[in-house]
Amino acid sequence: MARRVLVSLHITAVPFDRGDTYFMTAAMQEGDILLDVVDAICRLHPVLEEELPGEDRFLPEELIDLFVGLEVLLSNAGSFVRFDPATRGLVRRVDAASQSAFNKVQDEAPQEAAHLLTSSWVHAYGLNPDPDKAYGEAVRAIEAVLNPLVVPNDPGPTLGKTLGILRQQTAAGKWQLALGSPGNPEANVERFNGMVDLLWKNHDARHAGGPHARAQEQHEAEAVLHLAILIVQWINTNVLKKV
């Protein structure tokens, strides 16, 4: 496994007198590279290759103990990373409220949306962040729940198209939001539409060659991820619903 870890991280093995070249090379890494090694060990553990699909998958107690022990060690050390059992790797820590909101929507959202939010979370808070990917996966998570709700029969829905139809139907009084005064439902729903519009219009990395094309910033990716978590949760719990 040490050899697989080194190969996956493109680390050249260094001979040691003890003979266990691969293991010692991995164990002697420092700083961020050592965290990459630990992360790779978690993801490449041989037991995980034997996992069963869906809910039939169970980790052996010994491996669970190792993962729990790793998280306790990181926590006690005050590390900026933690072990995430959902992704079986190291991610950067966030505040407890944000973590709780993510865990809740991950458990309760439809499978596709939950998977996309998990992907966005890993690319936003993993050891090697990818803001473009994190932003894009967050947008796709919203599409996964909003498109079937607003345009269930559209064979090629996009968030922009869905948002346009949602605004037309909002003006016609076809939607309501379980917030605010019921005397002005259109204004309430339009605030929801504004949240979707905010992240959609600022997704500048989705197209290339235009005057506004650019890479997304890390802080944008994190903000959009948490906004997507809120939107998916609202849709999943019927905060937004058709009249």
Tab-separated table of C-alpha atoms in Angstrom:
chain	number	residue	atom	x	y	z
A	1	MET	CA	0.000	0.000	0.000
A	2	ALA	CA	2.907	2.342	0.713
A	3	ARG	CA	4.111	1.804	-2.839
A	4	ARG	CA	0.668	2.621	-4.226
A	5	VAL	CA	0.537	5.786	-2.109
A	6	LEU	CA	3.933	6.966	-3.354
A	7	VAL	CA	3.042	6.252	-6.972
A	8	SER	CA	-0.275	8.088	-6.705
A	9	LEU	CA	1.513	11.155	-5.279
A	10	HIS	CA	4.460	10.930	-7.708
A	11	ILE	CA	6.955	10.612	-4.849
A	12	THR	CA	10.250	8.870	-5.660
A	13	ALA	CA	11.136	6.100	-3.216
A	14	VAL	CA	14.435	6.519	-1.347
A	15	PRO	CA	16.400	3.396	-0.257
A	16	PHE	CA	16.733	2.835	3.498
A	17	ASP	CA	19.031	0.462	5.362
A	18	ARG	CA	16.033	-1.291	6.907
A	19	GLY	CA	14.870	-2.369	3.476
A	20	ASP	CA	11.245	-1.189	3.755
A	21	THR	CA	11.906	1.524	1.178
A	22	TYR	CA	8.350	2.464	0.306
A	23	PHE	CA	7.038	2.584	3.849
A	24	MET	CA	9.957	4.594	5.202
A	25	THR	CA	9.820	7.053	2.321
A	26	ALA	CA	6.125	7.667	3.018
A	27	ALA	CA	6.632	7.898	6.781
A	28	MET	CA	9.482	10.411	6.492
A	29	GLN	CA	7.475	12.998	4.543
A	30	GLU	CA	6.762	16.302	6.290
A	31	GLY	CA	4.256	19.143	6.274
A	32	ASP	CA	1.595	19.218	3.566
A	33	ILE	CA	3.176	16.241	1.781
A	34	LEU	CA	2.694	14.130	4.901
A	35	LEU	CA	-0.984	15.126	4.950
A	36	ASP	CA	-1.225	14.093	1.298
A	37	VAL	CA	0.257	10.728	2.269
A	38	VAL	CA	-2.267	10.244	5.087
A	39	ASP	CA	-5.100	11.260	2.774
A	40	ALA	CA	-3.943	8.785	0.119
A	41	ILE	CA	-3.682	5.985	2.682
A	42	CYS	CA	-7.299	6.591	3.712
A	43	ARG	CA	-8.485	6.496	0.109
A	44	LEU	CA	-6.312	3.615	-1.103
A	45	HIS	CA	-6.725	1.232	1.835
A	46	PRO	CA	-7.136	-2.287	0.371
A	47	VAL	CA	-10.293	-2.954	2.390
A	48	LEU	CA	-12.092	-0.161	0.535
A	49	GLU	CA	-11.560	-1.990	-2.744
A	50	GLU	CA	-13.694	-4.822	-1.386
A	51	GLU	CA	-16.658	-2.595	-0.554
A	52	LEU	CA	-20.133	-3.701	-1.562
A	53	PRO	CA	-22.495	-1.423	-3.481
A	54	GLY	CA	-25.093	0.788	-1.812
A	55	GLU	CA	-26.250	0.111	1.706
A	56	ASP	CA	-24.759	-3.395	1.728
A	57	ARG	CA	-21.330	-1.934	2.410
A	58	PHE	CA	-19.882	-2.352	5.908
A	59	LEU	CA	-16.384	-1.440	7.039
A	60	PRO	CA	-14.633	-3.840	9.394
A	61	GLU	CA	-14.392	-2.669	12.979
A	62	GLU	CA	-10.596	-2.514	12.804
A	63	LEU	CA	-10.693	-0.020	9.920
A	64	ILE	CA	-13.371	2.059	11.646
A	65	ASP	CA	-11.169	2.182	14.739
A	66	LEU	CA	-8.237	3.379	12.637
A	67	PHE	CA	-10.301	6.164	11.061
A	68	VAL	CA	-11.762	7.214	14.411
A	69	GLY	CA	-8.298	7.186	15.927
A	70	LEU	CA	-6.995	9.355	13.106
A	71	GLU	CA	-9.743	11.928	13.654
A	72	VAL	CA	-9.107	11.980	17.407
A	73	LEU	CA	-5.395	12.488	16.763
A	74	LEU	CA	-6.034	15.363	14.323
A	75	SER	CA	-8.545	16.959	16.674
A	76	ASN	CA	-6.290	16.736	19.710
A	77	ALA	CA	-3.434	18.235	17.710
A	78	GLY	CA	-5.588	21.189	16.661
A	79	SER	CA	-5.016	20.343	13.006
A	80	PHE	CA	-6.596	22.487	10.293
A	81	VAL	CA	-7.794	19.263	8.635
A	82	ARG	CA	-10.081	16.489	9.817
A	83	PHE	CA	-11.013	13.019	8.594
A	84	ASP	CA	-14.307	13.005	6.710
A	85	PRO	CA	-16.027	9.586	6.786
A	86	ALA	CA	-18.280	10.465	3.834
A	87	THR	CA	-15.379	11.001	1.448
A	88	ARG	CA	-12.897	8.829	3.375
A	89	GLY	CA	-10.220	11.460	3.205
A	90	LEU	CA	-8.882	14.604	4.813
A	91	VAL	CA	-10.766	17.889	4.413
A	92	ARG	CA	-10.249	21.310	5.959
A	93	ARG	CA	-12.302	21.979	9.076
A	94	VAL	CA	-15.255	24.372	9.023
A	95	ASP	CA	-17.402	25.695	11.842
A	96	ALA	CA	-19.782	23.242	13.513
A	97	ALA	CA	-22.933	24.898	12.133
A	98	SER	CA	-21.723	24.669	8.529
A	99	GLN	CA	-20.651	21.070	9.022
A	100	SER	CA	-24.013	20.182	10.558
A	101	ALA	CA	-25.941	21.780	7.665
A	102	PHE	CA	-23.868	19.822	5.164
A	103	ASN	CA	-24.325	16.545	7.024
A	104	LYS	CA	-28.087	17.075	7.211
A	105	VAL	CA	-28.598	17.823	3.532
A	106	GLN	CA	-26.259	14.975	2.621
A	107	ASP	CA	-28.492	12.571	4.543
A	108	GLU	CA	-31.838	13.947	3.369
A	109	ALA	CA	-31.375	15.261	-0.181
A	110	PRO	CA	-32.012	13.134	-3.297
A	111	GLN	CA	-29.047	10.952	-4.168
A	112	GLU	CA	-27.816	12.947	-7.162
A	113	ALA	CA	-27.929	16.269	-5.337
A	114	ALA	CA	-26.238	14.788	-2.264
A	115	HIS	CA	-23.486	13.308	-4.434
A	116	LEU	CA	-22.871	16.636	-6.190
A	117	LEU	CA	-22.778	18.546	-2.912
A	118	THR	CA	-20.266	16.042	-1.558
A	119	SER	CA	-18.131	16.534	-4.652
A	120	SER	CA	-18.373	20.306	-4.270
A	121	TRP	CA	-17.417	20.020	-0.582
A	122	VAL	CA	-14.323	17.939	-1.373
A	123	HIS	CA	-13.192	20.367	-4.082
A	124	ALA	CA	-13.810	23.348	-1.816
A	125	TYR	CA	-12.357	22.004	1.438
A	126	GLY	CA	-10.073	19.166	0.383
A	127	LEU	CA	-6.320	19.318	0.708
A	128	ASN	CA	-6.056	20.429	-2.916
A	129	PRO	CA	-8.973	22.836	-3.519
A	130	ASP	CA	-10.376	23.360	-7.016
A	131	PRO	CA	-12.667	26.433	-6.865
A	132	ASP	CA	-13.933	26.022	-10.435
A	133	LYS	CA	-14.967	22.422	-9.795
A	134	ALA	CA	-16.445	23.234	-6.383
A	135	TYR	CA	-18.534	26.078	-7.836
A	136	GLY	CA	-19.710	24.022	-10.807
A	137	GLU	CA	-20.725	21.012	-8.705
A	138	ALA	CA	-22.688	23.286	-6.353
A	139	VAL	CA	-24.603	24.715	-9.321
A	140	ARG	CA	-25.284	21.214	-10.634
A	141	ALA	CA	-26.594	20.172	-7.205
A	142	ILE	CA	-29.198	22.933	-7.429
A	143	GLU	CA	-30.086	21.877	-10.964
A	144	ALA	CA	-30.566	18.309	-9.710
A	145	VAL	CA	-33.467	19.382	-7.471
A	146	LEU	CA	-34.776	22.568	-9.132
A	147	ASN	CA	-34.992	21.384	-12.742
A	148	PRO	CA	-37.248	18.373	-12.010
A	149	LEU	CA	-39.450	20.573	-9.828
A	150	VAL	CA	-39.944	23.442	-12.296
A	151	VAL	CA	-39.477	21.839	-15.733
A	152	PRO	CA	-39.999	18.091	-15.202
A	153	ASN	CA	-40.619	17.387	-18.893
A	154	ASP	CA	-37.763	19.426	-20.359
A	155	PRO	CA	-35.254	17.015	-21.988
A	156	GLY	CA	-32.380	19.486	-21.731
A	157	PRO	CA	-32.912	21.793	-18.770
A	158	THR	CA	-30.324	24.328	-17.639
A	159	LEU	CA	-30.323	26.463	-14.552
A	160	GLY	CA	-30.694	29.648	-16.591
A	161	LYS	CA	-33.674	28.299	-18.497
A	162	THR	CA	-35.292	26.930	-15.350
A	163	LEU	CA	-34.807	30.223	-13.520
A	164	GLY	CA	-36.450	32.127	-16.374
A	165	ILE	CA	-39.501	29.855	-16.306
A	166	LEU	CA	-39.644	29.999	-12.517
A	167	ARG	CA	-39.749	33.803	-12.652
A	168	GLN	CA	-42.525	33.775	-15.241
A	169	GLN	CA	-44.552	31.367	-13.142
A	170	THR	CA	-43.796	33.359	-9.999
A	171	ALA	CA	-45.283	36.484	-11.597
A	172	ALA	CA	-48.352	34.393	-12.463
A	173	GLY	CA	-48.759	33.380	-8.805
A	174	LYS	CA	-47.887	29.713	-9.293
A	175	TRP	CA	-45.276	29.435	-6.536
A	176	GLN	CA	-45.081	30.256	-2.878
A	177	LEU	CA	-42.378	30.345	-0.232
A	178	ALA	CA	-42.979	29.235	3.342
A	179	LEU	CA	-41.468	32.484	4.619
A	180	GLY	CA	-42.798	35.997	5.032
A	181	SER	CA	-46.303	37.401	4.715
A	182	PRO	CA	-48.718	35.231	2.693
A	183	GLY	CA	-50.241	38.451	1.382
A	184	ASN	CA	-47.362	38.979	-1.047
A	185	PRO	CA	-46.153	35.515	-2.130
A	186	GLU	CA	-44.606	36.718	-5.418
A	187	ALA	CA	-42.200	39.031	-3.593
A	188	ASN	CA	-41.196	36.214	-1.249
A	189	VAL	CA	-40.492	33.740	-4.041
A	190	GLU	CA	-38.584	36.394	-5.980
A	191	ARG	CA	-36.128	36.588	-3.094
A	192	PHE	CA	-35.500	32.873	-3.547
A	193	ASN	CA	-35.100	33.427	-7.274
A	194	GLY	CA	-32.581	36.143	-6.473
A	195	MET	CA	-30.401	33.678	-4.557
A	196	VAL	CA	-30.367	31.288	-7.508
A	197	ASP	CA	-29.714	34.147	-9.913
A	198	LEU	CA	-26.807	35.370	-7.789
A	199	LEU	CA	-24.777	32.197	-8.086
A	200	TRP	CA	-25.846	31.516	-11.685
A	201	LYS	CA	-24.828	34.924	-13.049
A	202	ASN	CA	-21.480	34.855	-11.262
A	203	HIS	CA	-20.520	31.414	-12.558
A	204	ASP	CA	-17.930	32.922	-14.898
A	205	ALA	CA	-15.793	29.791	-15.229
A	206	ARG	CA	-18.499	27.835	-17.072
A	207	HIS	CA	-17.693	29.496	-20.436
A	208	ALA	CA	-14.392	30.383	-22.093
A	209	GLY	CA	-13.451	33.130	-24.520
A	210	GLY	CA	-15.968	35.714	-23.322
A	211	PRO	CA	-15.163	39.093	-21.826
A	212	HIS	CA	-16.206	37.946	-18.364
A	213	ALA	CA	-14.659	34.464	-18.456
A	214	ARG	CA	-12.373	33.828	-15.494
A	215	ALA	CA	-11.465	31.276	-12.874
A	216	GLN	CA	-13.608	31.265	-9.747
A	217	GLU	CA	-12.012	32.401	-6.502
A	218	GLN	CA	-11.747	30.140	-3.471
A	219	HIS	CA	-13.980	32.347	-1.336
A	220	GLU	CA	-16.630	32.320	-4.096
A	221	ALA	CA	-16.605	28.537	-4.262
A	222	GLU	CA	-17.066	28.238	-0.504
A	223	ALA	CA	-19.870	30.827	-0.427
A	224	VAL	CA	-21.729	29.222	-3.339
A	225	LEU	CA	-21.374	25.758	-1.801
A	226	HIS	CA	-23.105	26.870	1.400
A	227	LEU	CA	-25.751	28.747	-0.566
A	228	ALA	CA	-26.380	25.594	-2.595
A	229	ILE	CA	-26.718	23.563	0.616
A	230	LEU	CA	-29.414	25.988	1.779
A	231	ILE	CA	-31.261	25.989	-1.554
A	232	VAL	CA	-31.224	22.193	-1.864
A	233	GLN	CA	-32.479	21.855	1.713
A	234	TRP	CA	-35.275	24.364	1.089
A	235	ILE	CA	-36.432	22.516	-2.001
A	236	ASN	CA	-36.134	19.155	-0.282
A	237	THR	CA	-38.299	20.330	2.628
A	238	ASN	CA	-40.911	22.133	0.483
A	239	VAL	CA	-39.998	25.643	1.589
A	240	LEU	CA	-40.487	26.429	-2.096
A	241	LYS	CA	-43.638	24.789	-3.410
A	242	LYS	CA	-46.112	25.103	-6.239
A	243	VAL	CA	-49.500	26.617	-5.461
